[in-house]
Amino acid sequence: MDPRIDSLRAMKQRGEKIAVLTAYDYPLARLLDESGIDVILVGDSLGMVVLGFPDTTLVTMEQMLHHTAAVARAVKHAVILTDLPFASYETPERALENARQLIDAGAHGVKLEGGAAKRAEIEAITHAGIPLMAHIGMLPQQVRLEGGYKVKGKTPDEVEALLADARAVEEAGAFAVVLELVRPAVAEQITRAISIPTIGIGSGQNCDGQVLVTHDLIGLFPWFTPKFVSREAHVADEIRGAVSAFINQAKSTPTRGS
Ligand code: KIV
């Protein structure tokens, strides 16, 4: 196992929390890395906050490869994980082939959405020695099927299914698992039930780590911010201010000689 990945597993054992943020380009990745982030996720949220798609289902392998390479050029310390995009891991063979391409582009590991149903695809990747973080709970790539971003773990059946998913991805060799929009009490139960780190998003504070879309955290995508995000900066306002200042200056400077 990659020592960088081992160190993430060791953090859970020591009770040290893991901080994960997304980046899709050189400057943001470099800023996150220089700030000491543990993991940079080249998430397929790229599709929504950078490419302007309504959800993540239109993101392609080509786009993920392009952005992974940009992030990899910037990062010296953090672990880089890249999402396998929608429909890129429908069979174990395709999952492995596409995971290998992302590693060749500079990722240290990959992430895919799904639990027990994706066991064969996860095993194909992890048995080939590629570190994999799974993603269970609300699965953004299934948003059209599900009809929205809904909290998981509300019924005993859902809780049982989530626990089964978490155990299945651990057994299949995942080194960590994202819990998205899982009821906090259930996220805590899963975190205690498995030995790999759980990384929560909208799932309460009792996971082994937290992940956010950086654009949400810093206010760089101001048109929509999920309820669970506590914004730490208002970068869009800074940009608007700088652009207004430039426009005023450009339009108020008289042309010499006129
Ligand atoms: O695509 C992404 O950014 C993600 C995180 C929100 C977990 O999957």
Coordinates of C-alpha atoms and ligand atoms in Angstrom, one line a residue:
M1 CA 0.0 0.0 0.0
D2 CA 1.1 3.5 -0.8
P3 CA 2.6 5.1 2.4
R4 CA 0.5 8.2 1.8
I5 CA -2.7 6.1 2.0
D6 CA -1.3 4.1 5.0
S7 CA -0.9 7.4 6.8
L8 CA -4.6 8.2 6.3
R9 CA -5.6 4.9 7.8
A10 CA -3.2 5.5 10.7
M11 CA -4.9 8.9 11.4
K12 CA -8.2 7.0 12.2
Q13 CA -6.3 4.7 14.5
R14 CA -4.8 7.8 16.3
G15 CA -8.2 9.5 16.4
E16 CA -6.8 12.3 14.2
K17 CA -9.3 13.9 11.8
I18 CA -8.8 13.9 8.1
A19 CA -9.4 17.1 6.1
V20 CA -10.4 16.8 2.4
L21 CA -11.2 19.5 -0.1
T22 CA -11.8 19.5 -3.8
A23 CA -9.7 21.2 -6.5
Y24 CA -9.8 21.0 -10.2
D25 CA -7.0 23.4 -11.3
Y26 CA -3.4 24.4 -10.6
P27 CA -3.9 27.5 -8.5
L28 CA -6.5 26.2 -6.1
A29 CA -4.7 22.8 -5.7
R30 CA -1.5 24.6 -5.0
L31 CA -3.2 26.9 -2.4
L32 CA -4.8 23.9 -0.7
D33 CA -1.5 22.0 -0.7
E34 CA 0.4 24.9 0.7
S35 CA -2.2 25.3 3.4
G36 CA -1.7 21.7 4.6
I37 CA -4.8 19.9 3.4
D38 CA -4.5 16.1 3.8
V39 CA -6.3 15.1 0.7
I40 CA -7.3 16.9 -2.5
L41 CA -10.3 15.4 -4.3
V42 CA -10.5 16.1 -8.0
G43 CA -14.3 15.5 -7.7
D44 CA -16.8 15.3 -10.4
S45 CA -18.5 18.2 -8.7
L46 CA -16.2 19.8 -11.3
G47 CA -19.1 19.5 -13.6
M48 CA -21.3 21.7 -11.5
V49 CA -19.0 24.3 -10.0
V50 CA -16.6 24.8 -12.9
L51 CA -18.2 23.5 -16.1
G52 CA -21.7 24.8 -15.4
F53 CA -23.6 21.5 -15.8
P54 CA -26.8 20.9 -13.8
D55 CA -25.4 17.8 -12.1
T56 CA -22.4 15.5 -12.2
T57 CA -23.8 13.0 -14.8
L58 CA -22.4 14.8 -17.9
V59 CA -18.7 14.8 -16.7
T60 CA -16.4 12.7 -18.9
M61 CA -13.2 10.7 -18.4
E62 CA -11.5 13.2 -20.7
Q63 CA -12.4 16.1 -18.4
M64 CA -11.3 14.2 -15.3
L65 CA -8.0 13.4 -16.8
H66 CA -7.4 17.0 -17.9
H67 CA -8.1 18.4 -14.5
T68 CA -6.3 15.7 -12.6
A69 CA -3.1 16.5 -14.6
A70 CA -3.5 20.2 -13.7
V71 CA -3.9 19.4 -10.0
A72 CA -1.0 16.9 -10.0
R73 CA 1.4 19.6 -11.4
A74 CA 0.6 21.7 -8.3
V75 CA 0.6 19.3 -5.4
K76 CA 3.7 18.4 -3.4
H77 CA 2.3 16.9 -0.2
A78 CA -1.4 16.1 -0.3
V79 CA -2.9 12.8 -1.4
I80 CA -4.7 13.3 -4.8
L81 CA -7.8 11.3 -5.3
T82 CA -9.9 11.6 -8.5
D83 CA -13.5 10.6 -9.1
L84 CA -14.4 8.0 -11.7
P85 CA -17.1 9.9 -13.6
F86 CA -20.6 8.7 -14.4
A87 CA -20.8 5.5 -16.5
S88 CA -17.0 5.0 -16.4
Y89 CA -17.1 2.0 -14.1
E90 CA -20.0 -0.1 -15.2
T91 CA -18.0 -3.3 -15.4
P92 CA -14.9 -4.4 -13.4
E93 CA -12.8 -4.3 -16.6
R94 CA -13.8 -0.7 -17.5
A95 CA -13.5 0.4 -13.9
L96 CA -9.9 -0.8 -13.8
E97 CA -9.0 0.5 -17.2
N98 CA -10.3 4.0 -16.3
A99 CA -8.8 4.0 -12.8
R100 CA -5.4 3.2 -14.4
Q101 CA -5.8 6.2 -16.7
L102 CA -6.5 8.5 -13.8
I103 CA -3.4 7.2 -12.0
D104 CA -1.3 7.8 -15.1
A105 CA -2.6 11.4 -15.2
G106 CA -1.3 12.0 -11.6
A107 CA -3.9 10.8 -9.1
H108 CA -2.7 8.7 -6.2
G109 CA -6.0 6.9 -5.9
V110 CA -9.6 7.0 -7.2
K111 CA -13.1 7.3 -5.8
L112 CA -16.3 5.7 -7.1
E113 CA -19.9 5.9 -6.0
G114 CA -21.7 2.8 -4.7
G115 CA -21.5 0.2 -2.0
A116 CA -22.3 -3.6 -2.1
A117 CA -23.6 -3.2 -5.7
K118 CA -20.1 -2.1 -6.8
R119 CA -18.1 -4.7 -4.9
A120 CA -16.8 -6.4 -8.1
E121 CA -15.6 -3.0 -9.6
I122 CA -14.0 -2.0 -6.3
E123 CA -12.2 -5.3 -6.1
A124 CA -11.0 -5.1 -9.7
I125 CA -9.3 -1.7 -8.8
T126 CA -8.0 -2.5 -5.4
H127 CA -6.7 -6.0 -6.3
A128 CA -4.6 -4.2 -9.0
G129 CA -3.0 -2.2 -6.2
I130 CA -4.8 1.1 -6.9
P131 CA -6.0 2.9 -3.7
L132 CA -9.7 3.4 -3.8
M133 CA -12.1 5.5 -1.6
A134 CA -15.7 4.5 -1.9
H135 CA -18.7 6.8 -1.6
I136 CA -22.0 5.7 -0.1
G137 CA -25.2 7.4 1.2
M138 CA -26.5 10.0 -1.2
L139 CA -24.9 9.3 -4.6
P140 CA -24.8 12.5 -6.7
Q141 CA -24.4 10.5 -9.9
Q142 CA -27.8 8.9 -9.2
V143 CA -29.5 12.2 -8.6
R144 CA -31.7 12.0 -11.7
L145 CA -32.9 8.5 -10.7
E146 CA -33.5 9.6 -7.1
G147 CA -35.2 12.8 -7.9
G148 CA -33.1 15.0 -5.7
Y149 CA -30.4 15.2 -3.0
K150 CA -32.1 13.3 -0.1
V151 CA -30.8 12.4 3.4
K152 CA -30.1 8.7 3.9
G153 CA -30.5 6.6 7.0
K154 CA -34.0 7.6 7.9
T155 CA -35.6 4.2 8.1
P156 CA -34.3 0.9 9.8
D157 CA -34.0 -0.6 6.3
E158 CA -31.9 2.3 5.0
V159 CA -29.6 2.1 8.1
E160 CA -29.1 -1.7 7.5
A161 CA -28.4 -1.1 3.9
L162 CA -25.8 1.7 4.7
L163 CA -24.1 -0.6 7.2
A164 CA -24.0 -3.4 4.7
D165 CA -22.6 -1.0 2.1
A166 CA -19.9 0.2 4.4
R167 CA -18.8 -3.3 5.4
A168 CA -18.9 -4.4 1.7
V169 CA -16.6 -1.6 0.5
E170 CA -14.2 -2.3 3.4
E171 CA -14.1 -6.0 2.5
A172 CA -13.6 -5.1 -1.2
G173 CA -10.4 -3.3 -0.2
A174 CA -11.5 0.4 -0.1
F175 CA -9.1 2.4 2.2
A176 CA -11.7 5.0 3.1
V177 CA -15.4 5.8 2.4
V178 CA -17.3 9.0 1.9
L179 CA -20.6 9.2 3.7
E180 CA -22.7 11.8 1.9
L181 CA -25.9 13.1 3.5
V182 CA -26.1 10.3 6.0
R183 CA -28.1 11.0 9.2
P184 CA -25.4 12.0 11.8
A185 CA -26.3 9.2 14.3
V186 CA -26.0 6.6 11.5
A187 CA -22.7 8.1 10.2
E188 CA -21.4 7.7 13.8
Q189 CA -22.6 4.1 13.9
I190 CA -20.9 3.3 10.6
T191 CA -17.7 5.1 11.7
R192 CA -17.6 2.8 14.8
A193 CA -18.5 -0.4 12.8
I194 CA -15.6 -0.3 10.2
S195 CA -11.9 0.1 10.5
I196 CA -11.3 2.3 7.5
P197 CA -11.8 6.1 7.8
T198 CA -15.2 7.6 7.1
I199 CA -15.2 11.0 5.4
G200 CA -18.4 12.9 5.9
I201 CA -20.2 15.5 3.9
G202 CA -23.4 16.7 5.4
S203 CA -23.3 13.7 7.8
G204 CA -22.4 15.4 11.1
Q205 CA -19.2 15.8 13.0
N206 CA -18.6 12.2 14.2
C207 CA -16.9 10.9 11.1
D208 CA -13.1 10.3 10.8
G209 CA -12.8 13.3 8.5
Q210 CA -14.7 15.9 6.5
V211 CA -14.9 16.7 2.8
L212 CA -16.3 19.8 1.2
V213 CA -16.4 21.3 -2.3
T214 CA -14.0 24.2 -2.0
H215 CA -16.1 26.5 -4.1
D216 CA -18.9 26.1 -1.5
L217 CA -16.5 26.7 1.5
I218 CA -15.0 29.9 0.0
G219 CA -18.1 31.3 -1.7
L220 CA -16.8 30.9 -5.2
F221 CA -20.0 29.4 -6.4
P222 CA -22.5 31.9 -4.8
W223 CA -25.6 30.9 -6.7
F224 CA -26.1 27.8 -4.6
T225 CA -24.6 26.6 -1.3
P226 CA -25.7 23.4 0.4
K227 CA -27.3 23.9 3.8
F228 CA -24.7 22.0 5.7
V229 CA -21.8 24.2 4.5
S230 CA -20.5 26.9 6.8
R231 CA -18.9 29.4 4.4
E232 CA -15.5 30.7 5.5
A233 CA -14.9 33.3 2.8
H234 CA -16.8 35.3 0.2
V235 CA -14.5 35.1 -2.8
A236 CA -17.2 35.9 -5.3
D237 CA -17.8 39.2 -3.6
E238 CA -14.0 39.9 -3.8
I239 CA -14.0 39.1 -7.5
R240 CA -17.0 41.3 -8.2
G241 CA -15.4 44.2 -6.3
A242 CA -12.1 43.8 -8.2
V243 CA -13.9 43.6 -11.5
S244 CA -16.1 46.7 -10.8
A245 CA -12.9 48.6 -9.8
F246 CA -11.2 47.6 -13.0
I247 CA -14.3 48.5 -15.1
N248 CA -14.6 51.9 -13.5
Q249 CA -10.9 52.6 -13.9
A250 CA -10.9 51.4 -17.6
K251 CA -13.9 53.5 -18.5
S252 CA -12.9 56.6 -16.6
T253 CA -9.4 57.0 -17.8
P254 CA -9.5 59.6 -20.7
T255 CA -7.6 58.7 -23.9
R256 CA -4.5 60.8 -24.1
G257 CA -4.9 63.7 -26.5
S258 CA -8.7 63.6 -26.6
Ligands
KIV1 O1 -17.5 15.3 -6.5 C1 -17.2 15.7 -5.4 O2 -16.7 16.8 -5.1 C2 -17.5 14.7 -4.3 C3 -17.5 15.2 -2.9 C4 -18.5 16.2 -2.6 C5 -17.5 14.1 -1.9 O3 -17.8 13.6 -4.5

